[in-house]
Coordinates of C-alpha atoms in Angstrom, one line a residue:
Chain A
M1 CA 16.2 -37.5 43.5
A2 CA 19.4 -36.1 42.2
G3 CA 20.1 -32.7 43.8
G4 CA 17.8 -30.8 46.1
L5 CA 15.1 -29.0 44.2
A6 CA 14.5 -25.5 45.5
Y7 CA 10.8 -25.4 44.8
T8 CA 7.7 -26.0 46.7
T9 CA 4.7 -27.9 45.5
D10 CA 2.8 -24.6 45.4
D11 CA 5.4 -23.2 43.0
L12 CA 5.2 -26.2 40.8
N13 CA 1.4 -26.2 40.8
D14 CA 1.5 -22.8 39.2
L15 CA 4.0 -23.5 36.5
T16 CA 3.5 -25.3 33.2
Q17 CA 5.4 -28.5 32.5
A18 CA 7.7 -26.6 30.2
Q19 CA 8.4 -24.0 32.8
I20 CA 9.2 -26.6 35.3
F21 CA 11.5 -28.3 32.9
G22 CA 13.3 -25.0 32.4
R23 CA 13.6 -24.3 36.1
V24 CA 14.7 -27.8 37.1
L25 CA 17.3 -27.9 34.3
M26 CA 18.6 -24.5 35.4
D27 CA 18.8 -25.8 39.0
L28 CA 20.7 -28.9 37.9
G29 CA 23.0 -26.8 35.8
S30 CA 24.5 -25.3 38.9
Q31 CA 25.4 -28.7 40.2
H32 CA 26.4 -30.2 36.9
P33 CA 28.9 -28.2 34.8
E34 CA 28.7 -31.0 32.2
I35 CA 25.1 -30.1 31.3
V36 CA 24.7 -28.1 28.1
A37 CA 21.5 -26.9 26.6
L38 CA 20.5 -26.7 23.0
S39 CA 17.6 -25.1 21.2
A40 CA 16.4 -24.6 17.6
D41 CA 14.9 -21.1 17.8
L42 CA 12.5 -22.3 20.5
A43 CA 14.4 -21.4 23.6
K44 CA 11.6 -19.2 24.9
S45 CA 8.8 -21.5 24.0
T46 CA 10.4 -24.6 25.4
K47 CA 11.6 -22.7 28.5
V48 CA 15.2 -23.9 28.0
G49 CA 15.7 -20.2 27.9
D50 CA 16.0 -20.1 31.7
F51 CA 19.1 -22.2 31.4
F52 CA 20.3 -20.1 28.5
A53 CA 20.0 -16.9 30.6
K54 CA 21.9 -18.4 33.6
F55 CA 24.6 -20.3 31.7
P56 CA 25.1 -18.5 28.3
E57 CA 28.4 -20.1 27.7
R58 CA 26.9 -23.6 28.0
S59 CA 23.9 -22.8 25.8
F60 CA 23.7 -23.1 22.0
N61 CA 20.9 -21.9 19.7
F62 CA 21.1 -23.6 16.3
G63 CA 18.4 -21.5 14.7
I64 CA 15.6 -23.3 12.8
A65 CA 17.7 -26.4 12.2
E66 CA 16.6 -29.3 14.3
Q67 CA 18.6 -31.9 12.5
N68 CA 21.8 -29.9 13.0
M69 CA 20.9 -29.4 16.6
I70 CA 20.6 -33.1 17.3
G71 CA 23.8 -33.9 15.3
A72 CA 25.6 -31.3 17.3
A73 CA 24.2 -32.7 20.5
A74 CA 25.8 -36.0 19.6
G75 CA 29.1 -34.2 19.1
L76 CA 28.8 -32.5 22.5
A77 CA 28.1 -35.8 24.1
L78 CA 31.1 -37.3 22.4
A79 CA 33.1 -34.5 23.9
G80 CA 31.9 -35.5 27.4
F81 CA 29.0 -33.2 28.0
K82 CA 25.4 -34.0 28.9
P83 CA 23.3 -32.2 26.3
Y84 CA 19.6 -31.4 26.8
A85 CA 18.1 -30.5 23.4
A86 CA 14.7 -28.9 23.5
T87 CA 12.2 -28.4 20.7
F88 CA 8.6 -29.1 20.0
G89 CA 7.8 -32.8 20.1
C90 CA 6.7 -32.9 16.5
F91 CA 10.0 -31.6 15.3
A92 CA 12.1 -33.7 17.6
S93 CA 10.4 -36.9 16.5
M94 CA 10.0 -36.2 12.8
R95 CA 12.3 -33.4 11.5
A96 CA 15.2 -34.8 13.4
C97 CA 14.1 -38.4 13.4
E98 CA 17.1 -39.9 11.7
Q99 CA 19.6 -37.9 13.7
V100 CA 18.0 -39.1 16.9
R101 CA 18.0 -42.7 15.7
T102 CA 21.4 -42.8 14.0
D103 CA 23.5 -40.2 15.9
L104 CA 22.1 -40.7 19.4
C105 CA 20.5 -44.1 19.8
Y106 CA 22.8 -46.2 17.6
P107 CA 26.0 -45.0 19.4
K108 CA 24.0 -44.8 22.7
L109 CA 25.0 -41.2 23.5
N110 CA 24.1 -39.3 26.6
V111 CA 21.6 -36.9 25.1
K112 CA 18.2 -35.9 26.5
I113 CA 15.6 -34.6 24.2
I114 CA 12.8 -32.5 25.6
G115 CA 9.8 -32.6 23.3
T116 CA 7.5 -29.8 24.4
H117 CA 4.0 -29.0 23.2
A118 CA 3.6 -32.7 22.6
G119 CA 0.3 -34.4 21.9
L120 CA -2.5 -32.0 21.1
S121 CA -1.3 -29.4 23.5
M122 CA -0.5 -26.9 20.7
G123 CA -4.3 -26.9 20.2
N124 CA -5.1 -24.5 17.3
G125 CA -1.6 -24.9 16.0
G126 CA -3.1 -27.8 14.1
T127 CA -1.6 -31.0 12.7
T128 CA 1.7 -29.5 11.7
H129 CA 2.4 -28.7 15.4
H130 CA 0.7 -31.6 17.1
A131 CA 2.9 -34.5 18.1
T132 CA 0.7 -37.6 18.0
E133 CA 3.2 -40.1 16.6
D134 CA 6.3 -39.3 18.7
I135 CA 5.9 -42.1 21.3
G136 CA 5.5 -44.6 18.6
I137 CA 8.5 -43.4 16.6
F138 CA 10.9 -43.2 19.5
R139 CA 9.7 -46.4 21.1
T140 CA 11.0 -48.4 18.1
F141 CA 14.6 -47.1 18.5
A142 CA 16.9 -49.5 20.3
N143 CA 18.7 -47.9 23.4
M144 CA 16.0 -45.2 23.6
T145 CA 14.1 -44.4 26.9
V146 CA 10.7 -42.8 26.5
M147 CA 9.4 -40.7 29.3
V148 CA 5.9 -39.2 29.5
P149 CA 5.4 -37.4 32.8
A150 CA 1.9 -37.0 34.0
D151 CA 2.2 -33.4 35.2
G152 CA 4.6 -30.7 36.2
L153 CA 5.6 -32.4 39.4
E154 CA 6.5 -35.5 37.6
T155 CA 8.3 -33.6 35.0
A156 CA 10.5 -32.3 37.8
K157 CA 11.1 -35.9 38.9
V158 CA 12.0 -37.0 35.4
I159 CA 14.4 -34.2 34.7
S160 CA 16.1 -34.8 38.0
A161 CA 16.4 -38.5 37.4
S162 CA 17.6 -38.1 33.8
I163 CA 20.9 -36.6 34.8
D164 CA 22.1 -40.0 36.2
H165 CA 20.6 -42.0 33.3
D166 CA 23.1 -43.3 30.8
G167 CA 22.0 -43.1 27.2
P168 CA 19.5 -41.2 25.1
M169 CA 16.1 -40.3 26.5
Y170 CA 13.0 -38.6 25.1
I171 CA 11.1 -36.6 27.6
R172 CA 7.6 -35.7 26.3
V173 CA 5.9 -32.7 28.0
G174 CA 2.8 -30.8 27.1
R175 CA 2.5 -27.1 26.7
G176 CA 1.2 -27.6 30.1
F177 CA -1.7 -25.8 31.6
E178 CA -3.1 -29.1 32.7
P179 CA -4.0 -29.4 36.4
P180 CA -1.6 -31.7 38.3
A181 CA -2.2 -35.4 38.8
Y182 CA 0.0 -35.4 41.9
E183 CA -0.5 -33.5 45.1
S184 CA 3.1 -33.4 46.1
L185 CA 6.6 -34.4 45.1
D186 CA 6.7 -36.8 48.0
Y187 CA 6.5 -40.1 46.1
D188 CA 8.9 -42.7 44.9
F189 CA 9.9 -42.3 41.3
T190 CA 12.0 -44.8 39.4
I191 CA 12.5 -44.8 35.6
G192 CA 10.7 -47.9 34.3
K193 CA 8.6 -48.4 37.3
A194 CA 4.9 -47.8 36.9
I195 CA 2.9 -46.0 39.6
E196 CA -0.5 -47.2 40.8
M197 CA -2.3 -43.9 41.3
R198 CA -5.5 -45.4 42.5
P199 CA -6.3 -49.0 43.6
G200 CA -9.1 -50.9 42.0
A201 CA -10.3 -54.4 41.4
D202 CA -12.8 -54.2 38.6
A203 CA -11.0 -52.5 35.7
T204 CA -7.7 -50.7 35.0
V205 CA -6.9 -47.6 33.1
I206 CA -3.3 -47.6 32.0
A207 CA -2.5 -44.0 31.1
C208 CA 0.4 -41.6 30.4
G209 CA 0.8 -37.9 30.4
M210 CA -2.3 -35.7 30.8
C211 CA -4.6 -38.8 30.6
V212 CA -3.4 -39.9 34.0
L213 CA -5.4 -37.2 35.8
Q214 CA -8.4 -37.6 33.4
A215 CA -8.4 -41.4 34.2
M216 CA -8.3 -40.7 37.9
E217 CA -11.2 -38.4 37.7
A218 CA -13.2 -40.8 35.6
A219 CA -12.5 -43.5 38.2
E220 CA -13.7 -41.0 40.9
D221 CA -17.0 -40.6 38.9
F222 CA -17.6 -44.3 39.2
A223 CA -16.7 -44.3 42.9
E224 CA -19.2 -41.5 43.6
D225 CA -22.0 -43.5 41.9
D226 CA -21.0 -46.7 43.7
G227 CA -19.9 -48.1 40.3
P228 CA -17.0 -50.4 39.5
D229 CA -13.7 -49.9 41.3
I230 CA -11.2 -48.6 38.7
R231 CA -7.5 -48.9 39.1
V232 CA -5.4 -46.2 37.5
I233 CA -1.8 -46.9 36.5
N234 CA 0.6 -44.1 35.4
I235 CA 3.1 -45.3 32.8
H236 CA 5.5 -42.4 33.0
T237 CA 8.1 -44.6 31.3
V238 CA 6.6 -46.0 28.1
K239 CA 10.0 -47.6 27.3
P240 CA 11.3 -49.7 29.0
I241 CA 7.7 -50.4 30.1
D242 CA 6.7 -52.0 33.4
K243 CA 5.4 -55.3 32.1
E244 CA 4.8 -56.7 35.6
A245 CA 2.4 -53.9 36.6
I246 CA 0.5 -54.3 33.4
I247 CA 0.2 -58.1 33.6
K248 CA -0.8 -57.9 37.3
A249 CA -3.5 -55.4 36.5
A250 CA -4.8 -57.6 33.7
E251 CA -4.9 -60.7 35.8
E252 CA -6.4 -59.0 38.8
T253 CA -9.0 -56.8 37.1
G254 CA -9.6 -58.5 33.7
V255 CA -10.4 -55.1 32.0
I256 CA -7.8 -52.9 30.5
I257 CA -8.2 -49.5 29.0
T258 CA -5.2 -47.5 27.7
A259 CA -5.5 -43.7 27.5
E260 CA -3.0 -41.5 25.8
E261 CA -2.7 -38.2 23.9
H262 CA -1.3 -40.0 20.9
N263 CA -2.4 -42.0 17.9
I264 CA -3.8 -45.4 19.1
I265 CA -1.3 -46.9 16.7
G266 CA 2.3 -47.3 18.0
G267 CA 2.1 -45.6 21.4
L268 CA 1.1 -46.7 24.9
G269 CA -1.9 -48.7 23.8
S270 CA 0.2 -50.7 21.3
A271 CA 2.8 -51.3 23.9
V272 CA 0.3 -52.6 26.4
A273 CA -1.4 -54.8 23.7
E274 CA 1.9 -56.4 22.9
I275 CA 2.5 -57.3 26.5
L276 CA -1.0 -58.7 27.0
A277 CA -0.9 -60.8 23.8
E278 CA 2.6 -62.2 24.6
A279 CA 1.5 -63.0 28.2
G280 CA -1.3 -65.1 26.7
L281 CA -4.0 -62.8 28.1
A282 CA -5.4 -61.6 24.8
G283 CA -8.4 -64.0 25.0
S284 CA -9.2 -63.4 28.7
V285 CA -8.9 -59.7 29.1
K286 CA -11.3 -57.1 27.8
F287 CA -9.1 -54.4 26.1
K288 CA -9.6 -51.0 24.5
R289 CA -7.2 -48.3 23.4
V290 CA -8.3 -44.8 23.9
G291 CA -6.4 -42.1 21.9
I292 CA -6.4 -40.4 18.6
P293 CA -8.1 -42.8 16.2
D294 CA -5.5 -42.8 13.4
V295 CA -6.6 -39.5 12.0
F296 CA -4.9 -36.1 11.6
S297 CA -6.2 -34.0 14.4
V298 CA -8.6 -31.1 14.1
I299 CA -7.9 -27.7 15.6
G300 CA -9.3 -26.2 18.8
Y301 CA -8.2 -25.5 22.4
P302 CA -6.5 -28.5 23.9
E303 CA -9.4 -29.1 26.3
D304 CA -11.8 -29.2 23.3
L305 CA -9.6 -31.6 21.5
Y306 CA -9.3 -33.9 24.6
A307 CA -13.1 -34.0 24.6
H308 CA -13.3 -34.5 20.8
Y309 CA -11.0 -37.5 20.9
K310 CA -12.5 -38.8 24.2
I311 CA -9.3 -38.8 26.1
D312 CA -10.7 -36.6 28.8
Q313 CA -12.5 -37.6 32.0
A314 CA -15.9 -38.1 30.3
G315 CA -14.4 -39.9 27.3
I316 CA -12.4 -42.3 29.4
Y317 CA -15.5 -42.9 31.6
D318 CA -17.6 -43.7 28.5
S319 CA -14.9 -46.1 27.2
I320 CA -14.9 -47.9 30.4
C321 CA -18.7 -48.1 30.2
D322 CA -18.6 -49.5 26.7
L323 CA -16.0 -52.1 27.5
M324 CA -17.8 -53.2 30.7
G325 CA -21.3 -53.0 29.3
L326 CA -22.4 -50.3 31.7
E327 CA -24.9 -47.5 31.2
K328 CA -23.3 -44.2 30.5
K329 CA -23.7 -41.2 32.7
D330 CA -26.0 -38.4 31.4
R331 CA -23.7 -35.4 31.5
D332 CA -25.9 -32.8 30.0
D333 CA -26.6 -31.4 33.5
E334 CA -23.0 -30.7 34.0
H335 CA -22.7 -28.2 31.1
Chain B
M1 CA 52.3 -38.1 14.2
I2 CA 53.0 -41.8 13.7
H3 CA 56.5 -41.6 12.1
N4 CA 60.0 -40.5 12.8
Y5 CA 60.9 -38.9 9.5
T6 CA 62.5 -35.5 9.9
K7 CA 62.9 -34.8 6.2
R8 CA 59.8 -34.0 4.2
E9 CA 61.1 -36.0 1.2
D10 CA 61.6 -39.1 3.2
L11 CA 58.1 -38.7 4.7
V12 CA 56.5 -38.3 1.3
N13 CA 58.3 -41.3 -0.1
F14 CA 57.2 -43.4 2.9
L15 CA 53.6 -42.2 2.5
K16 CA 53.7 -42.9 -1.3
G17 CA 54.7 -46.5 -0.5
K18 CA 51.8 -46.7 2.0
S19 CA 49.4 -45.5 -0.8
V20 CA 50.3 -48.7 -2.7
E21 CA 49.9 -51.0 0.3
V22 CA 46.6 -49.4 1.4
R23 CA 45.1 -49.4 -2.0
K24 CA 45.9 -53.1 -2.5
E25 CA 44.4 -53.8 0.9
I26 CA 41.2 -51.9 -0.2
I27 CA 41.1 -54.2 -3.2
K28 CA 41.6 -57.3 -1.0
L29 CA 38.8 -56.2 1.4
V30 CA 36.4 -55.6 -1.5
V31 CA 37.1 -59.2 -2.6
T32 CA 36.7 -60.5 1.0
A33 CA 33.4 -58.6 1.3
G34 CA 32.1 -59.6 -2.0
G35 CA 31.8 -56.0 -3.0
G36 CA 32.4 -52.5 -1.7
H37 CA 32.6 -48.8 -2.1
V38 CA 35.8 -49.1 -3.9
G39 CA 35.8 -45.9 -6.0
G40 CA 35.4 -43.5 -3.1
G41 CA 37.7 -45.6 -0.9
L42 CA 40.5 -45.2 -3.5
S43 CA 39.9 -41.5 -3.9
M44 CA 40.7 -40.6 -0.3
T45 CA 43.7 -42.8 0.4
E46 CA 46.3 -39.9 0.4
I47 CA 44.1 -37.7 2.5
L48 CA 43.7 -40.4 5.1
L49 CA 47.3 -41.4 5.2
A50 CA 48.5 -37.8 5.5
M51 CA 46.0 -37.2 8.3
Y52 CA 46.6 -40.4 10.3
Y53 CA 50.3 -40.7 9.9
H54 CA 51.3 -37.0 10.1
V55 CA 48.6 -34.5 10.9
L56 CA 46.4 -35.9 13.6
N57 CA 47.4 -35.9 17.2
I58 CA 46.5 -39.5 18.1
D59 CA 47.8 -42.5 19.9
P60 CA 46.6 -45.7 18.4
K61 CA 47.5 -47.6 21.5
N62 CA 45.2 -45.3 23.4
P63 CA 42.4 -44.7 21.0
K64 CA 40.2 -42.7 23.4
K65 CA 43.1 -40.4 24.5
E66 CA 41.3 -37.3 25.9
D67 CA 43.2 -34.7 24.0
R68 CA 43.4 -36.5 20.6
D69 CA 42.2 -34.8 17.5
R70 CA 38.9 -36.0 16.3
F71 CA 38.3 -37.3 12.8
I72 CA 34.8 -37.8 11.6
L73 CA 34.3 -39.8 8.4
S74 CA 31.1 -38.2 7.3
K75 CA 31.2 -40.1 4.0
G76 CA 30.7 -43.3 6.1
H77 CA 30.6 -45.6 3.1
G78 CA 34.3 -45.0 3.1
G79 CA 34.7 -47.8 5.7
V80 CA 36.6 -49.9 3.2
G81 CA 38.9 -47.0 2.6
I82 CA 39.6 -46.0 6.3
C83 CA 39.8 -49.4 8.0
P84 CA 43.1 -50.4 6.4
V85 CA 44.6 -47.0 7.3
L86 CA 43.6 -47.4 11.0
A87 CA 45.2 -50.9 11.0
D88 CA 48.3 -49.5 9.4
V89 CA 48.9 -46.8 12.0
G90 CA 48.4 -49.4 14.7
Y91 CA 44.9 -49.3 16.1
Y92 CA 44.5 -53.1 15.4
D93 CA 46.2 -55.8 13.4
H94 CA 45.5 -56.1 9.7
C95 CA 44.4 -59.7 10.2
M96 CA 41.4 -58.4 12.3
M97 CA 39.9 -57.5 8.9
D98 CA 40.0 -61.1 7.6
D99 CA 36.2 -61.3 7.9
F100 CA 35.6 -57.8 6.6
N101 CA 31.8 -57.3 6.1
Q102 CA 31.1 -60.9 6.9
Y103 CA 28.5 -62.2 9.3
L104 CA 29.1 -60.7 12.8
S105 CA 32.3 -58.9 11.7
P106 CA 33.1 -55.7 13.6
F107 CA 34.0 -54.3 10.3
G108 CA 30.9 -53.3 8.3
M109 CA 30.4 -51.3 5.2
H110 CA 29.9 -48.2 7.4
P111 CA 32.2 -48.1 10.5
D112 CA 30.8 -48.5 14.0
M113 CA 32.6 -46.5 16.7
H114 CA 31.9 -49.2 19.3
K115 CA 33.5 -51.9 17.2
V116 CA 36.3 -50.4 15.3
P117 CA 39.1 -48.8 17.4
G118 CA 40.1 -45.4 16.1
I119 CA 36.6 -44.5 14.8
D120 CA 35.4 -41.5 16.6
M121 CA 31.8 -41.7 15.5
S122 CA 29.6 -44.2 13.8
T123 CA 28.6 -42.9 10.4
G124 CA 27.0 -44.0 7.2
S125 CA 23.9 -41.9 6.6
L126 CA 25.2 -38.9 4.6
G127 CA 25.0 -35.3 5.9
H128 CA 25.4 -36.3 9.5
G129 CA 29.1 -35.9 10.1
L130 CA 29.4 -32.1 9.9
P131 CA 26.7 -31.4 12.4
I132 CA 28.3 -33.9 14.8
S133 CA 31.7 -32.2 14.2
V134 CA 30.2 -28.8 15.0
G135 CA 29.1 -30.3 18.4
L136 CA 32.6 -31.7 19.0
A137 CA 34.2 -28.4 18.1
L138 CA 31.8 -26.5 20.4
G139 CA 32.6 -29.1 23.2
A140 CA 36.4 -28.7 22.7
R141 CA 36.1 -24.9 23.0
L142 CA 33.9 -25.2 26.0
K143 CA 36.5 -27.4 27.7
K144 CA 39.3 -25.0 26.6
A145 CA 40.9 -28.0 24.9
S146 CA 43.4 -27.6 22.1
W147 CA 42.3 -30.6 20.0
R148 CA 40.9 -30.1 16.6
T149 CA 37.9 -31.7 14.8
Y150 CA 38.3 -32.8 11.2
C151 CA 35.4 -33.9 9.1
L152 CA 35.8 -35.7 5.7
L153 CA 32.9 -35.2 3.4
G154 CA 32.1 -36.5 -0.1
D155 CA 31.2 -34.0 -2.8
G156 CA 27.9 -35.7 -3.6
E157 CA 27.2 -35.5 0.1
C158 CA 27.1 -31.8 -0.3
N159 CA 23.6 -32.3 -1.8
E160 CA 22.4 -32.9 1.8
G161 CA 20.8 -29.9 3.5
T162 CA 22.3 -30.7 6.8
V163 CA 25.8 -30.1 5.5
W164 CA 24.7 -26.5 5.0
E165 CA 22.9 -26.2 8.3
A166 CA 26.2 -27.2 9.9
A167 CA 28.3 -25.0 7.6
M168 CA 26.1 -22.1 8.7
A169 CA 26.6 -23.1 12.4
G170 CA 30.4 -23.6 12.1
A171 CA 30.8 -20.1 10.9
H172 CA 28.2 -18.6 13.3
F173 CA 29.9 -20.2 16.3
K174 CA 33.3 -19.1 14.9
L175 CA 34.8 -22.6 15.1
G176 CA 38.4 -22.1 14.3
N177 CA 39.0 -25.6 15.6
L178 CA 36.9 -27.2 12.9
T179 CA 38.2 -28.3 9.5
A180 CA 36.0 -29.8 6.8
I181 CA 37.8 -31.8 4.1
L182 CA 36.0 -32.4 0.9
D183 CA 36.9 -35.4 -1.2
R184 CA 36.1 -33.8 -4.5
N185 CA 36.0 -36.9 -6.8
R186 CA 33.2 -35.5 -8.9
L187 CA 31.2 -38.7 -9.1
M188 CA 28.2 -40.0 -7.1
L189 CA 26.3 -43.2 -7.3
D190 CA 24.0 -42.2 -10.2
G191 CA 26.6 -40.3 -12.2
P192 CA 28.7 -37.1 -12.3
V193 CA 27.9 -34.7 -9.5
N194 CA 27.4 -31.8 -11.9
E195 CA 24.8 -33.9 -13.8
I196 CA 22.9 -35.4 -10.9
M197 CA 22.8 -32.3 -8.7
E198 CA 25.3 -29.6 -9.3
I199 CA 27.3 -28.3 -6.3
D200 CA 29.4 -25.7 -8.1
P201 CA 30.5 -23.1 -7.4
I202 CA 31.4 -25.2 -4.4
E203 CA 34.3 -22.9 -3.4
D204 CA 32.0 -19.9 -3.4
K205 CA 29.4 -21.7 -1.5
W206 CA 31.7 -22.5 1.4
K207 CA 33.1 -19.0 1.3
A208 CA 29.6 -17.5 1.3
F209 CA 28.8 -19.5 4.4
G210 CA 31.8 -17.9 6.2
W211 CA 34.5 -20.5 5.8
D212 CA 38.1 -20.1 4.7
V213 CA 38.7 -22.3 1.7
R214 CA 41.8 -24.1 0.4
I215 CA 41.8 -26.0 -2.9
I216 CA 44.5 -28.6 -3.3
D217 CA 45.3 -31.8 -5.2
G218 CA 44.1 -34.5 -2.8
H219 CA 46.6 -37.0 -4.1
D220 CA 49.6 -34.8 -3.6
Y221 CA 51.2 -35.4 -0.2
N222 CA 53.2 -32.2 -0.2
Q223 CA 50.1 -30.1 -0.8
L224 CA 48.2 -32.1 1.8
I225 CA 50.9 -31.7 4.4
D226 CA 51.5 -28.0 3.6
T227 CA 47.8 -27.2 3.9
F228 CA 47.2 -29.0 7.2
E229 CA 50.5 -27.8 8.8
S230 CA 49.5 -24.2 8.0
L231 CA 45.9 -24.2 9.3
P232 CA 45.2 -21.1 11.2
P233 CA 45.3 -21.4 15.0
I234 CA 42.2 -22.7 16.7
S235 CA 41.6 -19.2 18.0
S236 CA 41.2 -18.0 14.5
Q237 CA 37.4 -17.8 14.7
K238 CA 36.9 -19.1 11.2
P239 CA 36.5 -22.8 10.2
V240 CA 38.4 -24.0 7.2
C241 CA 37.2 -26.1 4.3
V242 CA 39.9 -28.0 2.4
I243 CA 38.7 -28.9 -1.0
C244 CA 40.7 -31.9 -2.3
N245 CA 40.5 -32.5 -6.0
T246 CA 40.7 -36.3 -6.3
T247 CA 40.1 -39.1 -8.8
K248 CA 37.4 -41.6 -8.0
G249 CA 38.9 -45.1 -8.3
K250 CA 42.4 -43.6 -8.2
G251 CA 45.1 -46.1 -9.0
V252 CA 43.1 -48.7 -10.9
S253 CA 42.9 -47.9 -14.6
Y254 CA 39.5 -49.4 -15.3
M255 CA 37.9 -47.8 -12.2
E256 CA 39.3 -44.2 -12.5
N257 CA 36.5 -41.7 -13.2
Q258 CA 34.0 -44.4 -13.8
T259 CA 30.6 -44.0 -12.2
K260 CA 29.9 -47.7 -12.2
W261 CA 32.8 -48.3 -9.8
H262 CA 31.1 -46.4 -7.0
Y263 CA 30.4 -49.8 -5.7
G264 CA 31.5 -53.1 -7.1
G265 CA 32.9 -56.6 -6.7
L266 CA 36.0 -58.2 -8.2
D267 CA 36.8 -61.5 -9.6
E268 CA 40.3 -63.0 -9.8
A269 CA 41.2 -61.3 -13.1
T270 CA 39.9 -57.9 -12.2
E271 CA 41.6 -58.2 -8.7
K272 CA 44.9 -59.0 -10.3
Q273 CA 44.7 -56.2 -12.8
A274 CA 43.7 -53.8 -10.0
C275 CA 46.8 -54.7 -8.0
D276 CA 49.1 -54.5 -11.1
D277 CA 47.7 -51.1 -11.9
I278 CA 48.2 -49.8 -8.4
D279 CA 51.8 -50.9 -8.5
K280 CA 52.3 -49.1 -11.8
I281 CA 50.4 -45.9 -11.1
C282 CA 51.1 -45.2 -7.5
L283 CA 54.8 -46.1 -7.2
P284 CA 57.1 -43.0 -6.9

């Protein structure tokens, strides 16, 4: 990891993903004078405000003008700086979509975009503030790297690794009150290299973001009942994706479920389907995408929405049961 | 500057000669390409020649020179207009453009910074250049560097909202090292700017956004040179917009002020007439 992070696991457990992004970026700012931070009137919400407070001369607020912010980030990169531009995931991917593609990805400029409040994490903010297409949009841009850290600890890893990464990168973080998927920072993290969170021989859940922990807990449910042995793979890098880990899981377990806080079209599930089909595994592997079923999302607390769209522990458990022809758990007692 | 003239008169005569050469090369490239943005290419010839030969601090033998002035062609469809000028000042040989716009050519309709030496940023989609220029100017100031950023916009381009997001930011951040240049040729693809989407009072708009405004004849070298030589110092805290009144299709009688020549192709007869016209209209 680049630079020594002055945080303990305990600290990070108590912080949201966005807070951790803010702290780690501020920490990196001391070591890297070439880092500049940009906001579009969301410095407080995205927590890039920590960097703003410590390095005001290297911080630029563009007001409510995301396209201008991304264009200016391109200019700052051309001038030799390493800009980190933070806004909500929905605005980064859609309001400033063309600027990201044409001004950052096409000339391959060194700009990192932090899309916070991504997925359904804005909860009752509703469809206008949910980002459920961002992975799909950014995945189609040549030169783009798409990161979806599983929790706050991994967000710290991604931000730290991003400083040495050449080219544009989208870092998708939630609003972040999700419990951590990792117990410590003590694991190897490499951009583009999937992480097996849990071994398993009977089926694999390939997940990203908050779904990683939910998949692990669904897998534990099966283990407690002496059910099938579920492997969980964390795809923190949706692009470039770790094809080997996906093909290996498909060949070894024969059952693949993808889980993501995103439309089932275009995101992680689509990426995995492409790999399975091109590897000739489409006919031999049972496969299901779990995510938002191509609808505009309803409102509610994030936890309610995760349950509504079955991307939580119980939903992923049920999807595994459906795909494997298993009887579902009666969960009424748990509520 | 890329010349050794010490007397203004000699410099202007030299540049006037270059106007003829470059315009003829634009015509040639449009023929090579089978079509091109000829009208807007011809309207900015004097602006570009004044900038690249005289105003910009550049070294064509060292295109990435750290302290060079930056020039962003926000009207990126002006590729056919700028590429001959870059060749002329020495970034590459004119013969490099023999396959202009052809299969795998480095020279496309819209210039790519990684393929065309001297191009500071890839452009083409309108309304992108000024936000990028704001970032460059912020970067220069942060580095305490003395270079300036110039951004050439079309007047139809001023319909794009991002131009005004960036105009707001340029004044807000007090970017005295940023200069916008408006190629005011008054025509866009579908027709006259004031009929398609009025931008007037354009001078008042830039002023209201907090910019200093100069209005000049964009085909008059003396006015161009005077204006750019007298820009306020980069510490001036106020960006400048130079509105250059120009003629779309300048130099070719049948193209001047004609909407249809925003983009077009030429056959042998129209090519010959274009070159004859350029000789007549542009020579001192």
